[in-house]
């Protein structure tokens, strides 16, 4: 019997959803956002308030949450993987991360 796990994804273009409760590794989730629904199998335990990937994210790619860029992937991140400081680098307000054309 499937459990009714609670998650939230705010924008259809987001790369991540948020756990609204502790979620065990191996759980098969039905993540809904507007008129879109997808299944995601968790590769790790996800604690309440933490993010997990709903799309594959390539190393160096910007990560979207709530329709906003929250950082950049420092490694490839697969669907269902935990997204946190071990694979996400914050880029907001970092003068050393500003890209230049020179």
JSON list of C-alpha atoms in Angstrom, two decimals:
[
{"chain": "A", "resi": 1, "resn": "UNK", "atom": "CA", "xyz": [0.00, 0.00, 0.00]},
{"chain": "A", "resi": 2, "resn": "UNK", "atom": "CA", "xyz": [1.42, 3.38, -1.02]},
{"chain": "A", "resi": 3, "resn": "UNK", "atom": "CA", "xyz": [1.80, 6.05, 1.62]},
{"chain": "A", "resi": 4, "resn": "UNK", "atom": "CA", "xyz": [0.62, 9.61, 0.98]},
{"chain": "A", "resi": 5, "resn": "UNK", "atom": "CA", "xyz": [3.95, 11.43, 1.17]},
{"chain": "A", "resi": 6, "resn": "UNK", "atom": "CA", "xyz": [3.73, 15.22, 1.20]},
{"chain": "A", "resi": 7, "resn": "UNK", "atom": "CA", "xyz": [5.93, 17.36, -1.06]},
{"chain": "A", "resi": 8, "resn": "UNK", "atom": "CA", "xyz": [5.67, 20.75, -2.74]},
{"chain": "A", "resi": 9, "resn": "UNK", "atom": "CA", "xyz": [6.87, 22.02, -6.10]},
{"chain": "A", "resi": 10, "resn": "UNK", "atom": "CA", "xyz": [5.89, 25.61, -6.87]},
{"chain": "A", "resi": 11, "resn": "UNK", "atom": "CA", "xyz": [6.73, 26.17, -10.55]},
{"chain": "A", "resi": 12, "resn": "UNK", "atom": "CA", "xyz": [6.63, 23.69, -13.47]},
{"chain": "A", "resi": 13, "resn": "UNK", "atom": "CA", "xyz": [10.16, 24.73, -14.52]},
{"chain": "A", "resi": 14, "resn": "UNK", "atom": "CA", "xyz": [11.64, 24.01, -11.07]},
{"chain": "A", "resi": 15, "resn": "UNK", "atom": "CA", "xyz": [14.42, 21.41, -10.86]},
{"chain": "A", "resi": 16, "resn": "UNK", "atom": "CA", "xyz": [13.59, 20.47, -7.27]},
{"chain": "A", "resi": 17, "resn": "UNK", "atom": "CA", "xyz": [10.68, 19.74, -4.97]},
{"chain": "A", "resi": 18, "resn": "UNK", "atom": "CA", "xyz": [10.64, 20.09, -1.19]},
{"chain": "A", "resi": 19, "resn": "UNK", "atom": "CA", "xyz": [9.87, 17.40, 1.38]},
{"chain": "A", "resi": 20, "resn": "UNK", "atom": "CA", "xyz": [7.04, 18.45, 3.72]},
{"chain": "A", "resi": 21, "resn": "UNK", "atom": "CA", "xyz": [7.80, 15.46, 5.94]},
{"chain": "A", "resi": 22, "resn": "UNK", "atom": "CA", "xyz": [10.69, 13.02, 6.35]},
{"chain": "A", "resi": 23, "resn": "UNK", "atom": "CA", "xyz": [10.78, 10.81, 3.25]},
{"chain": "A", "resi": 24, "resn": "UNK", "atom": "CA", "xyz": [12.52, 7.40, 3.17]},
{"chain": "A", "resi": 25, "resn": "UNK", "atom": "CA", "xyz": [14.93, 6.28, 0.47]},
{"chain": "A", "resi": 26, "resn": "UNK", "atom": "CA", "xyz": [13.21, 4.17, -2.18]},
{"chain": "A", "resi": 27, "resn": "UNK", "atom": "CA", "xyz": [9.86, 5.92, -1.82]},
{"chain": "A", "resi": 28, "resn": "UNK", "atom": "CA", "xyz": [7.93, 6.37, -5.05]},
{"chain": "A", "resi": 29, "resn": "UNK", "atom": "CA", "xyz": [6.45, 9.87, -4.97]},
{"chain": "A", "resi": 30, "resn": "UNK", "atom": "CA", "xyz": [3.79, 11.48, -7.12]},
{"chain": "A", "resi": 31, "resn": "UNK", "atom": "CA", "xyz": [4.97, 15.09, -7.36]},
{"chain": "A", "resi": 32, "resn": "UNK", "atom": "CA", "xyz": [2.33, 17.55, -8.59]},
{"chain": "A", "resi": 33, "resn": "UNK", "atom": "CA", "xyz": [2.74, 21.12, -9.83]},
{"chain": "A", "resi": 34, "resn": "UNK", "atom": "CA", "xyz": [-0.12, 22.92, -11.52]},
{"chain": "A", "resi": 35, "resn": "UNK", "atom": "CA", "xyz": [-1.38, 20.52, -14.22]},
{"chain": "A", "resi": 36, "resn": "UNK", "atom": "CA", "xyz": [1.82, 18.45, -14.24]},
{"chain": "A", "resi": 37, "resn": "UNK", "atom": "CA", "xyz": [2.39, 15.25, -12.27]},
{"chain": "A", "resi": 38, "resn": "UNK", "atom": "CA", "xyz": [5.42, 12.98, -12.27]},
{"chain": "A", "resi": 39, "resn": "UNK", "atom": "CA", "xyz": [6.72, 9.97, -10.41]},
{"chain": "A", "resi": 40, "resn": "UNK", "atom": "CA", "xyz": [10.03, 10.28, -8.60]},
{"chain": "A", "resi": 41, "resn": "UNK", "atom": "CA", "xyz": [11.81, 7.45, -6.79]},
{"chain": "A", "resi": 42, "resn": "UNK", "atom": "CA", "xyz": [14.01, 8.77, -3.99]},
{"chain": "A", "resi": 43, "resn": "UNK", "atom": "CA", "xyz": [17.66, 7.73, -4.07]},
{"chain": "A", "resi": 44, "resn": "UNK", "atom": "CA", "xyz": [18.30, 8.94, -0.51]},
{"chain": "A", "resi": 45, "resn": "UNK", "atom": "CA", "xyz": [16.40, 9.67, 2.71]},
{"chain": "A", "resi": 46, "resn": "UNK", "atom": "CA", "xyz": [15.12, 13.25, 2.45]},
{"chain": "A", "resi": 47, "resn": "UNK", "atom": "CA", "xyz": [14.53, 15.16, 5.67]},
{"chain": "A", "resi": 48, "resn": "UNK", "atom": "CA", "xyz": [11.66, 17.59, 6.20]},
{"chain": "A", "resi": 49, "resn": "UNK", "atom": "CA", "xyz": [12.38, 20.88, 4.40]},
{"chain": "A", "resi": 50, "resn": "UNK", "atom": "CA", "xyz": [15.11, 19.47, 2.18]},
{"chain": "A", "resi": 51, "resn": "UNK", "atom": "CA", "xyz": [15.16, 19.41, -1.62]},
{"chain": "A", "resi": 52, "resn": "UNK", "atom": "CA", "xyz": [15.25, 16.51, -4.07]},
{"chain": "A", "resi": 53, "resn": "UNK", "atom": "CA", "xyz": [15.70, 16.61, -7.83]},
{"chain": "A", "resi": 54, "resn": "UNK", "atom": "CA", "xyz": [12.65, 16.14, -10.04]},
{"chain": "A", "resi": 55, "resn": "UNK", "atom": "CA", "xyz": [14.74, 16.63, -13.21]},
{"chain": "A", "resi": 56, "resn": "UNK", "atom": "CA", "xyz": [18.26, 15.55, -14.10]},
{"chain": "A", "resi": 57, "resn": "UNK", "atom": "CA", "xyz": [20.64, 18.45, -13.44]},
{"chain": "A", "resi": 58, "resn": "UNK", "atom": "CA", "xyz": [24.02, 18.61, -15.12]},
{"chain": "A", "resi": 59, "resn": "UNK", "atom": "CA", "xyz": [27.21, 19.77, -13.43]},
{"chain": "A", "resi": 60, "resn": "UNK", "atom": "CA", "xyz": [27.45, 23.58, -13.76]},
{"chain": "A", "resi": 61, "resn": "UNK", "atom": "CA", "xyz": [23.72, 23.99, -14.46]},
{"chain": "A", "resi": 62, "resn": "UNK", "atom": "CA", "xyz": [21.73, 26.56, -12.50]},
{"chain": "A", "resi": 63, "resn": "UNK", "atom": "CA", "xyz": [19.15, 25.04, -10.15]},
{"chain": "A", "resi": 64, "resn": "UNK", "atom": "CA", "xyz": [15.62, 26.45, -9.96]},
{"chain": "A", "resi": 65, "resn": "UNK", "atom": "CA", "xyz": [13.43, 26.38, -6.84]},
{"chain": "A", "resi": 66, "resn": "UNK", "atom": "CA", "xyz": [10.20, 28.41, -6.55]},
{"chain": "A", "resi": 67, "resn": "UNK", "atom": "CA", "xyz": [10.96, 29.69, -10.07]},
{"chain": "A", "resi": 68, "resn": "UNK", "atom": "CA", "xyz": [14.23, 31.31, -8.92]},
{"chain": "A", "resi": 69, "resn": "UNK", "atom": "CA", "xyz": [17.88, 30.35, -9.35]},
{"chain": "A", "resi": 70, "resn": "UNK", "atom": "CA", "xyz": [19.16, 29.12, -5.97]},
{"chain": "A", "resi": 71, "resn": "UNK", "atom": "CA", "xyz": [22.59, 27.95, -7.03]},
{"chain": "A", "resi": 72, "resn": "UNK", "atom": "CA", "xyz": [24.62, 25.85, -9.41]},
{"chain": "A", "resi": 73, "resn": "UNK", "atom": "CA", "xyz": [25.21, 22.09, -9.45]},
{"chain": "A", "resi": 74, "resn": "UNK", "atom": "CA", "xyz": [28.79, 21.15, -8.56]},
{"chain": "A", "resi": 75, "resn": "UNK", "atom": "CA", "xyz": [28.19, 17.59, -9.80]},
{"chain": "A", "resi": 76, "resn": "UNK", "atom": "CA", "xyz": [25.63, 15.80, -11.94]},
{"chain": "A", "resi": 77, "resn": "UNK", "atom": "CA", "xyz": [22.42, 15.27, -9.95]},
{"chain": "A", "resi": 78, "resn": "UNK", "atom": "CA", "xyz": [19.99, 12.53, -10.91]},
{"chain": "A", "resi": 79, "resn": "UNK", "atom": "CA", "xyz": [16.25, 12.48, -10.47]},
{"chain": "A", "resi": 80, "resn": "UNK", "atom": "CA", "xyz": [15.37, 11.54, -6.88]},
{"chain": "A", "resi": 81, "resn": "UNK", "atom": "CA", "xyz": [18.72, 12.61, -5.42]},
{"chain": "A", "resi": 82, "resn": "UNK", "atom": "CA", "xyz": [19.09, 14.87, -2.40]},
{"chain": "A", "resi": 83, "resn": "UNK", "atom": "CA", "xyz": [19.99, 18.45, -3.43]},
{"chain": "A", "resi": 84, "resn": "UNK", "atom": "CA", "xyz": [21.97, 20.20, -0.71]},
{"chain": "A", "resi": 85, "resn": "UNK", "atom": "CA", "xyz": [25.39, 21.71, 0.06]},
{"chain": "A", "resi": 86, "resn": "UNK", "atom": "CA", "xyz": [27.24, 18.58, -1.11]},
{"chain": "A", "resi": 87, "resn": "UNK", "atom": "CA", "xyz": [26.10, 19.08, -4.73]},
{"chain": "A", "resi": 88, "resn": "UNK", "atom": "CA", "xyz": [24.78, 22.67, -4.85]},
{"chain": "A", "resi": 89, "resn": "UNK", "atom": "CA", "xyz": [26.87, 25.83, -4.71]},
{"chain": "A", "resi": 90, "resn": "UNK", "atom": "CA", "xyz": [25.10, 29.07, -3.84]},
{"chain": "A", "resi": 91, "resn": "UNK", "atom": "CA", "xyz": [25.84, 31.85, -6.32]},
{"chain": "A", "resi": 92, "resn": "UNK", "atom": "CA", "xyz": [23.64, 34.69, -5.08]},
{"chain": "A", "resi": 93, "resn": "UNK", "atom": "CA", "xyz": [25.54, 37.69, -3.80]},
{"chain": "A", "resi": 94, "resn": "UNK", "atom": "CA", "xyz": [28.94, 36.17, -4.57]},
{"chain": "A", "resi": 95, "resn": "UNK", "atom": "CA", "xyz": [31.16, 38.60, -6.41]},
{"chain": "A", "resi": 96, "resn": "UNK", "atom": "CA", "xyz": [33.70, 35.83, -6.96]},
{"chain": "A", "resi": 97, "resn": "UNK", "atom": "CA", "xyz": [31.13, 33.86, -9.00]},
{"chain": "A", "resi": 98, "resn": "UNK", "atom": "CA", "xyz": [30.20, 36.64, -11.42]},
{"chain": "A", "resi": 99, "resn": "UNK", "atom": "CA", "xyz": [31.01, 35.55, -14.94]},
{"chain": "A", "resi": 100, "resn": "UNK", "atom": "CA", "xyz": [32.82, 38.05, -17.11]},
{"chain": "A", "resi": 101, "resn": "UNK", "atom": "CA", "xyz": [33.24, 38.27, -20.86]},
{"chain": "A", "resi": 102, "resn": "UNK", "atom": "CA", "xyz": [36.95, 38.99, -20.59]}
]
